[in-house]
Coordinates of C-alpha atoms and ligand atoms in Angstrom, one line a residue:
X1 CA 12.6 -34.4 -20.0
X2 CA 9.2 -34.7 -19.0
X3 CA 6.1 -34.2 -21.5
X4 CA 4.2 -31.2 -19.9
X5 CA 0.6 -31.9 -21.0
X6 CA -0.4 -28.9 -18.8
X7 CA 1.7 -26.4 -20.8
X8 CA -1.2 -26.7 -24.1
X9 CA -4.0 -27.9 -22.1
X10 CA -4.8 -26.0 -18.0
X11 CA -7.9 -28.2 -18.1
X12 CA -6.3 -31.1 -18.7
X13 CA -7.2 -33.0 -15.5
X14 CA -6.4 -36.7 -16.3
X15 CA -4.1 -38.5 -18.4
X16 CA -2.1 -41.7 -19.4
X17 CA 1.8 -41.5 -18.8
X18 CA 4.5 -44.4 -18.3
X19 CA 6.4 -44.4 -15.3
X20 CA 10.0 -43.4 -16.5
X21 CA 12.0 -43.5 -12.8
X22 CA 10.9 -44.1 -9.8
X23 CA 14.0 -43.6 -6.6
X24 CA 14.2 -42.4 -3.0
X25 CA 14.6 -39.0 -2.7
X26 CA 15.9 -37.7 1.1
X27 CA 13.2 -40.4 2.6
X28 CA 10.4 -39.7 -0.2
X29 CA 9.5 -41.6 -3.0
X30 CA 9.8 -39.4 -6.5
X31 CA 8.0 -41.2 -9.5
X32 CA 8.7 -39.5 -13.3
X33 CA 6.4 -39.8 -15.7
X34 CA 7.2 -39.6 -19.9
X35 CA 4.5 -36.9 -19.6
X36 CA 2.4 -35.6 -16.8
X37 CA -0.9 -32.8 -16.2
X38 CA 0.6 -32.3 -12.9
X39 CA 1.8 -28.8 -12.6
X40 CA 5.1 -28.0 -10.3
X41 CA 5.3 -25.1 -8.4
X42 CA 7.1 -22.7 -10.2
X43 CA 6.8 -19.0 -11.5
X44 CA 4.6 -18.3 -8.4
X45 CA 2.3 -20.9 -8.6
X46 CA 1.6 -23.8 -6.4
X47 CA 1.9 -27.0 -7.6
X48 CA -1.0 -29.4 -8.3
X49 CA -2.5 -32.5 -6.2
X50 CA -4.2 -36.0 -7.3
X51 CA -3.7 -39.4 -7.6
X52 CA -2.2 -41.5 -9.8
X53 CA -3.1 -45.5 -10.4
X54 CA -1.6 -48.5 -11.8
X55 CA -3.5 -51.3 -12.1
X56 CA -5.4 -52.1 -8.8
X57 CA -2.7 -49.4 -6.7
X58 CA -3.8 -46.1 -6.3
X59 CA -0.9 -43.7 -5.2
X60 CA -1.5 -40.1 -3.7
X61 CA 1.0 -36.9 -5.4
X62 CA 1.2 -34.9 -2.1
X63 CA 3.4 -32.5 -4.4
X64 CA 5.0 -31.8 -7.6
X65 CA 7.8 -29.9 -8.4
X66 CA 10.8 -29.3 -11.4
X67 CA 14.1 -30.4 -11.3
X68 CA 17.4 -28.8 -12.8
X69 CA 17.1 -31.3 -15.5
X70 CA 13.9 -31.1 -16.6
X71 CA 12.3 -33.9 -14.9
X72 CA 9.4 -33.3 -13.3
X73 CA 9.2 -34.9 -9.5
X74 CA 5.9 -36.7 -8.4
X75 CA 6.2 -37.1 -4.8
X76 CA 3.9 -39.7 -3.7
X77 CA 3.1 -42.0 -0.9
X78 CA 4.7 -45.0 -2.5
X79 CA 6.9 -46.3 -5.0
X80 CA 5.4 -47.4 -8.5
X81 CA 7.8 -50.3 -10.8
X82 CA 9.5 -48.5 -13.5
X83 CA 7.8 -48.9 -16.5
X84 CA 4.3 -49.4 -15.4
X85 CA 1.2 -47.4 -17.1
X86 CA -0.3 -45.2 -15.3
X87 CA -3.1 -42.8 -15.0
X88 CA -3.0 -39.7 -13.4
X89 CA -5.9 -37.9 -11.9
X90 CA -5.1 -33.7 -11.3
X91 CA -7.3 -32.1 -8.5
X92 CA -9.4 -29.7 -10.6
X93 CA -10.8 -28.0 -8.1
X94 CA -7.6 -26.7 -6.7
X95 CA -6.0 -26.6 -10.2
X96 CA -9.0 -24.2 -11.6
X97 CA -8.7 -22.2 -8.0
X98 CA -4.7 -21.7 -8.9
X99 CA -5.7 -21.1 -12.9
X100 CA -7.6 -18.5 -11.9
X101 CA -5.6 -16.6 -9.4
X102 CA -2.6 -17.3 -11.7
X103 CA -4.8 -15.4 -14.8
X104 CA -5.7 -12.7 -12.3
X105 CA -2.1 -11.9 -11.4
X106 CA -1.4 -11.1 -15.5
X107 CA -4.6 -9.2 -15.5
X108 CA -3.5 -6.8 -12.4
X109 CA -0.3 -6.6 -13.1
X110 CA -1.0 -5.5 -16.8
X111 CA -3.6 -2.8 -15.8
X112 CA -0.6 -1.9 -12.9
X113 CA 1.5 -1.3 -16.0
X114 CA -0.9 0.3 -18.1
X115 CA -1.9 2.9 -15.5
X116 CA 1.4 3.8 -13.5
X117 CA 4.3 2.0 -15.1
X118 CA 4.6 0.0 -11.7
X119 CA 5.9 -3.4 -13.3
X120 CA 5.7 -6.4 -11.1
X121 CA 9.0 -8.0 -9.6
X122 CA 7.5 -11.0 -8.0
X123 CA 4.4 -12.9 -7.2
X124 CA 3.6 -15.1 -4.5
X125 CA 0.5 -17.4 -4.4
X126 CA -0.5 -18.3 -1.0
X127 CA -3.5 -20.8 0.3
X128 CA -5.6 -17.9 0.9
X129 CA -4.7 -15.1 -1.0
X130 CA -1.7 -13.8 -3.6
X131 CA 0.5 -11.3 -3.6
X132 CA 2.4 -8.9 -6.0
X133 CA 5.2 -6.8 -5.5
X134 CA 5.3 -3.9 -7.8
X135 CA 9.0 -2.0 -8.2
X136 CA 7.5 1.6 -7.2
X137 CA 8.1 4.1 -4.4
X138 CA 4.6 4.4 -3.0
X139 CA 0.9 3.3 -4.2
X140 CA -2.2 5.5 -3.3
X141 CA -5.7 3.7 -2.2
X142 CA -7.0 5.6 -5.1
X143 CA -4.3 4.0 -8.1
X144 CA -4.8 0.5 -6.2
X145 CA -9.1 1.4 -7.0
X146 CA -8.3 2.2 -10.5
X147 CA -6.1 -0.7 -10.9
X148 CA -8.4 -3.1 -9.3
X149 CA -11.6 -1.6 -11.9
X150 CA -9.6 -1.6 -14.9
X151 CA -8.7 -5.3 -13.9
X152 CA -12.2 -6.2 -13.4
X153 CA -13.4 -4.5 -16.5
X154 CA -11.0 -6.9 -18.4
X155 CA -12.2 -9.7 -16.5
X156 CA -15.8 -8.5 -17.9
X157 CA -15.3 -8.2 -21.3
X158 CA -13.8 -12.4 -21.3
X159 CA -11.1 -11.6 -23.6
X160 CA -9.7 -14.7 -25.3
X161 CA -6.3 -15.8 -23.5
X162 CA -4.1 -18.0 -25.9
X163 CA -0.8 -19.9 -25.4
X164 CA 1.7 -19.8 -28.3
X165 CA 5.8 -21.0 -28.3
X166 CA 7.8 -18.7 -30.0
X167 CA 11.4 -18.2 -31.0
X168 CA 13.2 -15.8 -28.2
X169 CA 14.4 -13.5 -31.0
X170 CA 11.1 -13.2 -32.2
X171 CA 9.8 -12.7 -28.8
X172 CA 12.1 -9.6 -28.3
X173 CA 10.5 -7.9 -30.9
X174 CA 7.1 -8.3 -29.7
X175 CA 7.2 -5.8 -26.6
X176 CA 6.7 -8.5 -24.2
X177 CA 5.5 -7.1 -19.9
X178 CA 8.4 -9.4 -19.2
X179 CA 11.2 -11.6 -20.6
X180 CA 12.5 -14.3 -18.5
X181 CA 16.5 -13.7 -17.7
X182 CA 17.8 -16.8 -19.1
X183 CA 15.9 -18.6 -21.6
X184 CA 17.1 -21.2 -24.2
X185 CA 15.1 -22.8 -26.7
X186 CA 11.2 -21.3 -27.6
X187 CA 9.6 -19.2 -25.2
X188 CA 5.7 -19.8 -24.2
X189 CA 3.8 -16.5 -24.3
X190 CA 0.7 -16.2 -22.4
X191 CA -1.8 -13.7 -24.6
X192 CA -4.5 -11.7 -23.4
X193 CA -6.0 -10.4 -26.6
X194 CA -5.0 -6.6 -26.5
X195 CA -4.1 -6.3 -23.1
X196 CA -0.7 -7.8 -22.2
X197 CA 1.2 -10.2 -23.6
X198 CA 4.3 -11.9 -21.1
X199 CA 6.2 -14.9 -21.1
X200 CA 4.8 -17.7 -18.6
X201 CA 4.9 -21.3 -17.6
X202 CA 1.8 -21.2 -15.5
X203 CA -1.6 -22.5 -16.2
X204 CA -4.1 -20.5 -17.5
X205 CA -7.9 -19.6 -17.8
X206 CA -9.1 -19.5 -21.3
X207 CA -10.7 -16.4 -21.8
X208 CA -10.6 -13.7 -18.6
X209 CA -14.1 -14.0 -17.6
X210 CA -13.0 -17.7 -15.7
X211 CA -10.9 -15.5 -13.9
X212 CA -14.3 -14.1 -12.1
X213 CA -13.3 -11.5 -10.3
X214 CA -10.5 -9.3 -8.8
X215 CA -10.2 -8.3 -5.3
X216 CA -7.4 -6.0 -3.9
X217 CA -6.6 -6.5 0.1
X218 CA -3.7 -5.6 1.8
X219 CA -1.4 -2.9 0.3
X220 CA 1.9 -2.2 2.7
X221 CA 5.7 -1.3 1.7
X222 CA 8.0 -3.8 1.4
X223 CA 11.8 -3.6 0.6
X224 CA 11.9 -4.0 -3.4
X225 CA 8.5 -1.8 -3.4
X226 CA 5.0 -2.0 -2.6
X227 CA 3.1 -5.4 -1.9
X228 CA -0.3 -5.8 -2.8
X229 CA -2.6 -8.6 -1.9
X230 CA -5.5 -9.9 -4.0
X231 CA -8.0 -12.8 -4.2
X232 CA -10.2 -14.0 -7.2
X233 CA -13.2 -15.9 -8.0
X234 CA -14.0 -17.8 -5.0
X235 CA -10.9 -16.4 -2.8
X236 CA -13.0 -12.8 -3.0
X237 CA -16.3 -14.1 -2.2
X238 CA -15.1 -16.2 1.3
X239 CA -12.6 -13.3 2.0
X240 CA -15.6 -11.0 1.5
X241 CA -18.0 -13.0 3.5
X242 CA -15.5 -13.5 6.3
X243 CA -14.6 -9.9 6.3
X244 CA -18.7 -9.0 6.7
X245 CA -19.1 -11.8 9.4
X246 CA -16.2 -10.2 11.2
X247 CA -17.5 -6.5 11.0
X248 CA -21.0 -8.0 11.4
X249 CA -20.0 -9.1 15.1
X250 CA -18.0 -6.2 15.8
X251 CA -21.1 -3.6 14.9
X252 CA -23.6 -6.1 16.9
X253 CA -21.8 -5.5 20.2
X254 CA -22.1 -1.8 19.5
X255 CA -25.6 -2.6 18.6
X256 CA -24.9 0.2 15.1
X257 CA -24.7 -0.7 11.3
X258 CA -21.6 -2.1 9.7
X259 CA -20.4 1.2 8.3
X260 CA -20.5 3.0 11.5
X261 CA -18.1 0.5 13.5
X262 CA -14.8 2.9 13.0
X263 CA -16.5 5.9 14.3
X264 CA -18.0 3.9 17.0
X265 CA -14.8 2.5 18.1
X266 CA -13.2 5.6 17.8
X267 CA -15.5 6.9 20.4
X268 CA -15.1 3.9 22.3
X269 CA -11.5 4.6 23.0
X270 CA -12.2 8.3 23.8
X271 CA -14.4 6.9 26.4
X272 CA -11.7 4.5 27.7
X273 CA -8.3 7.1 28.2
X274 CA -11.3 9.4 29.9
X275 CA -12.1 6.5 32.0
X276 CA -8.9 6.4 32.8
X277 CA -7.8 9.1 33.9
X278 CA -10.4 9.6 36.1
X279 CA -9.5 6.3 37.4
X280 CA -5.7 7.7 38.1
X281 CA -7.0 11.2 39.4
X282 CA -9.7 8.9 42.3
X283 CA -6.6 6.6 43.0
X284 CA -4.2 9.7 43.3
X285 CA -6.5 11.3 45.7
X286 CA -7.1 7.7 47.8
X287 CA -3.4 7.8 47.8
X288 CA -3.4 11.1 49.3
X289 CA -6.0 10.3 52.1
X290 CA -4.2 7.1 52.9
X291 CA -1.2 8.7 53.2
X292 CA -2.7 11.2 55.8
X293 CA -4.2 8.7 57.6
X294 CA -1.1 6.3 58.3
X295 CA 1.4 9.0 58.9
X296 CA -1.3 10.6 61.6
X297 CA -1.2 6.8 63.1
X298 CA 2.7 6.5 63.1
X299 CA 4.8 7.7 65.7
X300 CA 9.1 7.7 65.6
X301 CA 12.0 9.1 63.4
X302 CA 11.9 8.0 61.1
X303 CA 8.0 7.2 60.8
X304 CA 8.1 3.6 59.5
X305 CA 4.6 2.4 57.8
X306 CA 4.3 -1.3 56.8
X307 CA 0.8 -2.2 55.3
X308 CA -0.2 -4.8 53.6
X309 CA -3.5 -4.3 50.8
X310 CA -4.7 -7.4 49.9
X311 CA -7.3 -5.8 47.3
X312 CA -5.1 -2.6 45.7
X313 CA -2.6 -3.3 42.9
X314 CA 1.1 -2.7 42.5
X315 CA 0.1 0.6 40.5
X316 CA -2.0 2.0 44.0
X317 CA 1.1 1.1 46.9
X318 CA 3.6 2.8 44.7
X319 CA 1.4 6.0 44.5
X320 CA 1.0 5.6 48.0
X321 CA 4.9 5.2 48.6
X322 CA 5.7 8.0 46.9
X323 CA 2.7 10.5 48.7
X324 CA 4.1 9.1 51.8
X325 CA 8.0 9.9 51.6
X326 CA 7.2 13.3 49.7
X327 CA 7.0 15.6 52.7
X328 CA 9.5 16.8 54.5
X329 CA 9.6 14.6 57.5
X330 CA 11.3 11.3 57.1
X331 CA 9.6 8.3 56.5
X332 CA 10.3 4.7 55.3
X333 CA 7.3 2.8 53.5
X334 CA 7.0 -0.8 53.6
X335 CA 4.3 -1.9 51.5
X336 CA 2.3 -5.2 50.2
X337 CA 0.1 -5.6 47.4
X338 CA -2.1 -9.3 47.0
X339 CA -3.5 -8.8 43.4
X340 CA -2.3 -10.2 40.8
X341 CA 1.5 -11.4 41.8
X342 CA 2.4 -10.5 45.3
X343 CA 4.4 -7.4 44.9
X344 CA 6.6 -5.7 47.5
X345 CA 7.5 -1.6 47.4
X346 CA 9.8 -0.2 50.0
X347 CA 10.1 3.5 50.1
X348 CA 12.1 6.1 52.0
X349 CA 12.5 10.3 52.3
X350 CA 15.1 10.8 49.6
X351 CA 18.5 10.9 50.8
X352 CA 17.8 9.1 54.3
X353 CA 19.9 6.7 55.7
X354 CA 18.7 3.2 54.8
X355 CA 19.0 1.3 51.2
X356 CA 15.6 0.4 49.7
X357 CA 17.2 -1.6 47.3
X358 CA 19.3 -3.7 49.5
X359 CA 16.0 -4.8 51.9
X360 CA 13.8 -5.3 49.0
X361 CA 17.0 -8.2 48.0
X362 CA 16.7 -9.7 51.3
X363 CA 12.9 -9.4 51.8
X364 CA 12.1 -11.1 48.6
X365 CA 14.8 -13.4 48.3
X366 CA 12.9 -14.9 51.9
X367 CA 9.8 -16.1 50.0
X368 CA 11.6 -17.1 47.3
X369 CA 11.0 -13.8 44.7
X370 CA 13.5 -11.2 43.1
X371 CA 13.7 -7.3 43.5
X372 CA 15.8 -3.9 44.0
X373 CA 15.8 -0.5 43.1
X374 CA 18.0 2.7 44.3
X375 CA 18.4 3.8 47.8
X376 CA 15.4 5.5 48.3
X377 CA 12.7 3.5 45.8
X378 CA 13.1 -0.5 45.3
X379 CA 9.9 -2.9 44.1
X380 CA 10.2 -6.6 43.9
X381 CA 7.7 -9.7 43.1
X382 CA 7.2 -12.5 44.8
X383 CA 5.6 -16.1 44.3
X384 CA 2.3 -16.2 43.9
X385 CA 2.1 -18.8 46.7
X386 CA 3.6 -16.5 49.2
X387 CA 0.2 -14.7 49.0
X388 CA -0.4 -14.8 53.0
X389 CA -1.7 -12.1 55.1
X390 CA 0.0 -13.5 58.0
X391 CA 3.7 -14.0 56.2
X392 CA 3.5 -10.9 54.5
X393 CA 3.0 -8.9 57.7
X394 CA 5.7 -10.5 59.2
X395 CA 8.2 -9.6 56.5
X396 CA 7.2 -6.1 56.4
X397 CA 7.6 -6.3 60.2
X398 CA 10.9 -8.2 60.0
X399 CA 12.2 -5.3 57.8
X400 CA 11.0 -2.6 59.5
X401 CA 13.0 -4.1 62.6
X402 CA 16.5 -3.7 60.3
X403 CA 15.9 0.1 59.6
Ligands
LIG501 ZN1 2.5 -16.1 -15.1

């Protein structure tokens, strides 16, 4: 079993260590050390980086993590000889980043205790932010604001935080936030004078105010409960910066202060369904005066209209179509939209004689496209190459000619 230097000491950032083993493991190169600062992801938290050196070689740990027999794993970029002495070099800067965020998560999830009796079922650290789950049925913005405070407040006041091993027996009488399922052997308690006291492997600040400060994101339902997101220290003040540039943007192209971008988006999309609806009631009454017109123009039983509109859209011709076979004489509709992909909609009187869906097969399958439909309504795309005055008028034609 491995030495963990990091379990009495989180600012522990280099040491001196033997290399115990050193083997292939599924094409990576695992070195164990007799003792190691390098922390492996478990409990939540992520697992440390560095560099570790042996004589003139300097080898990089791109990660660390625990095996089932209590080694721990340094993966590293190559192999070092069995035996050799070593000094390893932790990250600090990420290590202090996870130390804090780690501290943070006892903090919350102790005030999320205190307050509600929401305990905490599991806890994810991610590379920007964390996450809690807490075993409750909901969690109102207001309890997340009182959480969040109280959490702060204890960050504040930099209570002492202390590590101790102790005796599981002994740890069941001490009213612990959690005990771990299975435990053998002494249990390492991670103590946050007067404010919560829970078994832990982690790393950890030494008194709360390293822990800096405690910001609540995200809070949506999840299966086991209710997730809630949070950054510290650092995390909060990028998040928080990147969240102001972001609204900061979004309130300049509405030329209006930060706190007034909902209710000027809000507006904004008022604006936009009026917009378009009028846009739908002008293209319903073009439709209508287009329909007039070509029917007017076109002579026959049934009157057969084929028109190609190189500058409407698919959203126009079917308007059209349907203002065109809507009356009561009969009519077929063979019509050609050019924006966007070249789309086809063929139209008839309901319950004539011809199948829609049957030309629009043939008609598109003749450039290359698909379509169909029912009898009396069939629509159908084409390729956008087949965008050609001159060979969509002569398909429209060509159909026309099978009615
Ligand atoms: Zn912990």
């Amino acid at each position: 079993m491995t030495d963990r230097l990091y379990y009495h000491d989180s600012f522990l950032y280099d040491f001196d260590a033997r290399v115990v083993e050193a083997f292939d493991s599924n094409g990576r190169t695992a070195i164990v050390l007799d003792r190691t600062a390098f922390y492996p992801t478990s409990g939540g938290q992520v697992h440390d980086l560095g560099i570790v050196t042996a004589g003139g070689q300097q080898i990089t740990v791109t990660e660390v993590a625990d095996d089932e027999t209590g080694r721990v794993l340094h993966f590293a970029s190559e192999p070092l000889a069995v035996g050799a002495q070593v000094h390893g070099h932790v990250d600090a800067a990420r290590r202090l980043d996870h130390v804090q965020q780690h501290s943070g998560q006892h903090v919350l999830s102790a005030a999320f205790i205190r307050l509600f009796n929401m305990p905490t079922v599991s806890f994810h650290m991610g590379e920007e932010s964390c996450t809690i789950d807490l075993e409750t049925n909901g969690l109102s913005a207001a309890q997340a604001l009182k959480a969040e405070q109280q959490a702060n407040e204890v960050i504040a006041e930099d209570r002492p935080v202390g590590i101790r091993f102790v005796p599981l027996e002994e740890a069941r009488q001490l009213g612990l936030r959690k005990l771990p399922p299975k435990q053998t052997g002494d249990l390492r308690l991670i103590d946050i004078t007067d404010f919560d006291l829970t078994a832990c492997g982690g790393t950890h600040v030494r008194a709360t105010g390293q822990i800096g400060s405690i910001l609540l994101r995200k809070i949506e339902k999840v299966k086991q409960g209710v997730r809630v997101e949070f950054v510290c220290d650092l995390r909060a003040v990028n998040t928080a910066r990147r969240d102001y540039t972001t609204l900061a943007e979004a309130a300049a192209l509405y030329s209006s202060h930060i706190y007034d971008v909902p209710e000027q988006v809000r507006k904004s999309l008022t604006e936009t369904k009026a917009a378009g609806k009028a846009q739908h009631k002008l293209l319903e009454e073009l439709a209508e005066l287009y329909a007039e017109r070509l029917l007017a123009q076109a002579a026959g039983s049934p009157q057969v209209i084929t028109q190609f509109f190189p500058d409407r859209d698919v959203v126009f011709i079917k308007l059209l179509a349907q203002k065109l076979t809507a009356g009561k004489s009969n009519v077929v509709a063979l019509l050609a939209s050019g924006v966007g992909q070249p789309t086809l909609v063929f139209a008839q009187t309901p319950g004539q004689k011809s199948n829609m869906g049957q030309l629009m097969k043939d008609a598109t399958a003749q450039l290359g496209g698909r379509g169909g439909g029912s009898a009396d309504m069939a629509q159908g795309g084409l390729p956008a190459n087949s965008l050609d005055v001159d060979r969509l008028t002569s398909l429209l034609q060509e159909t026309a000619r099978k009615l």
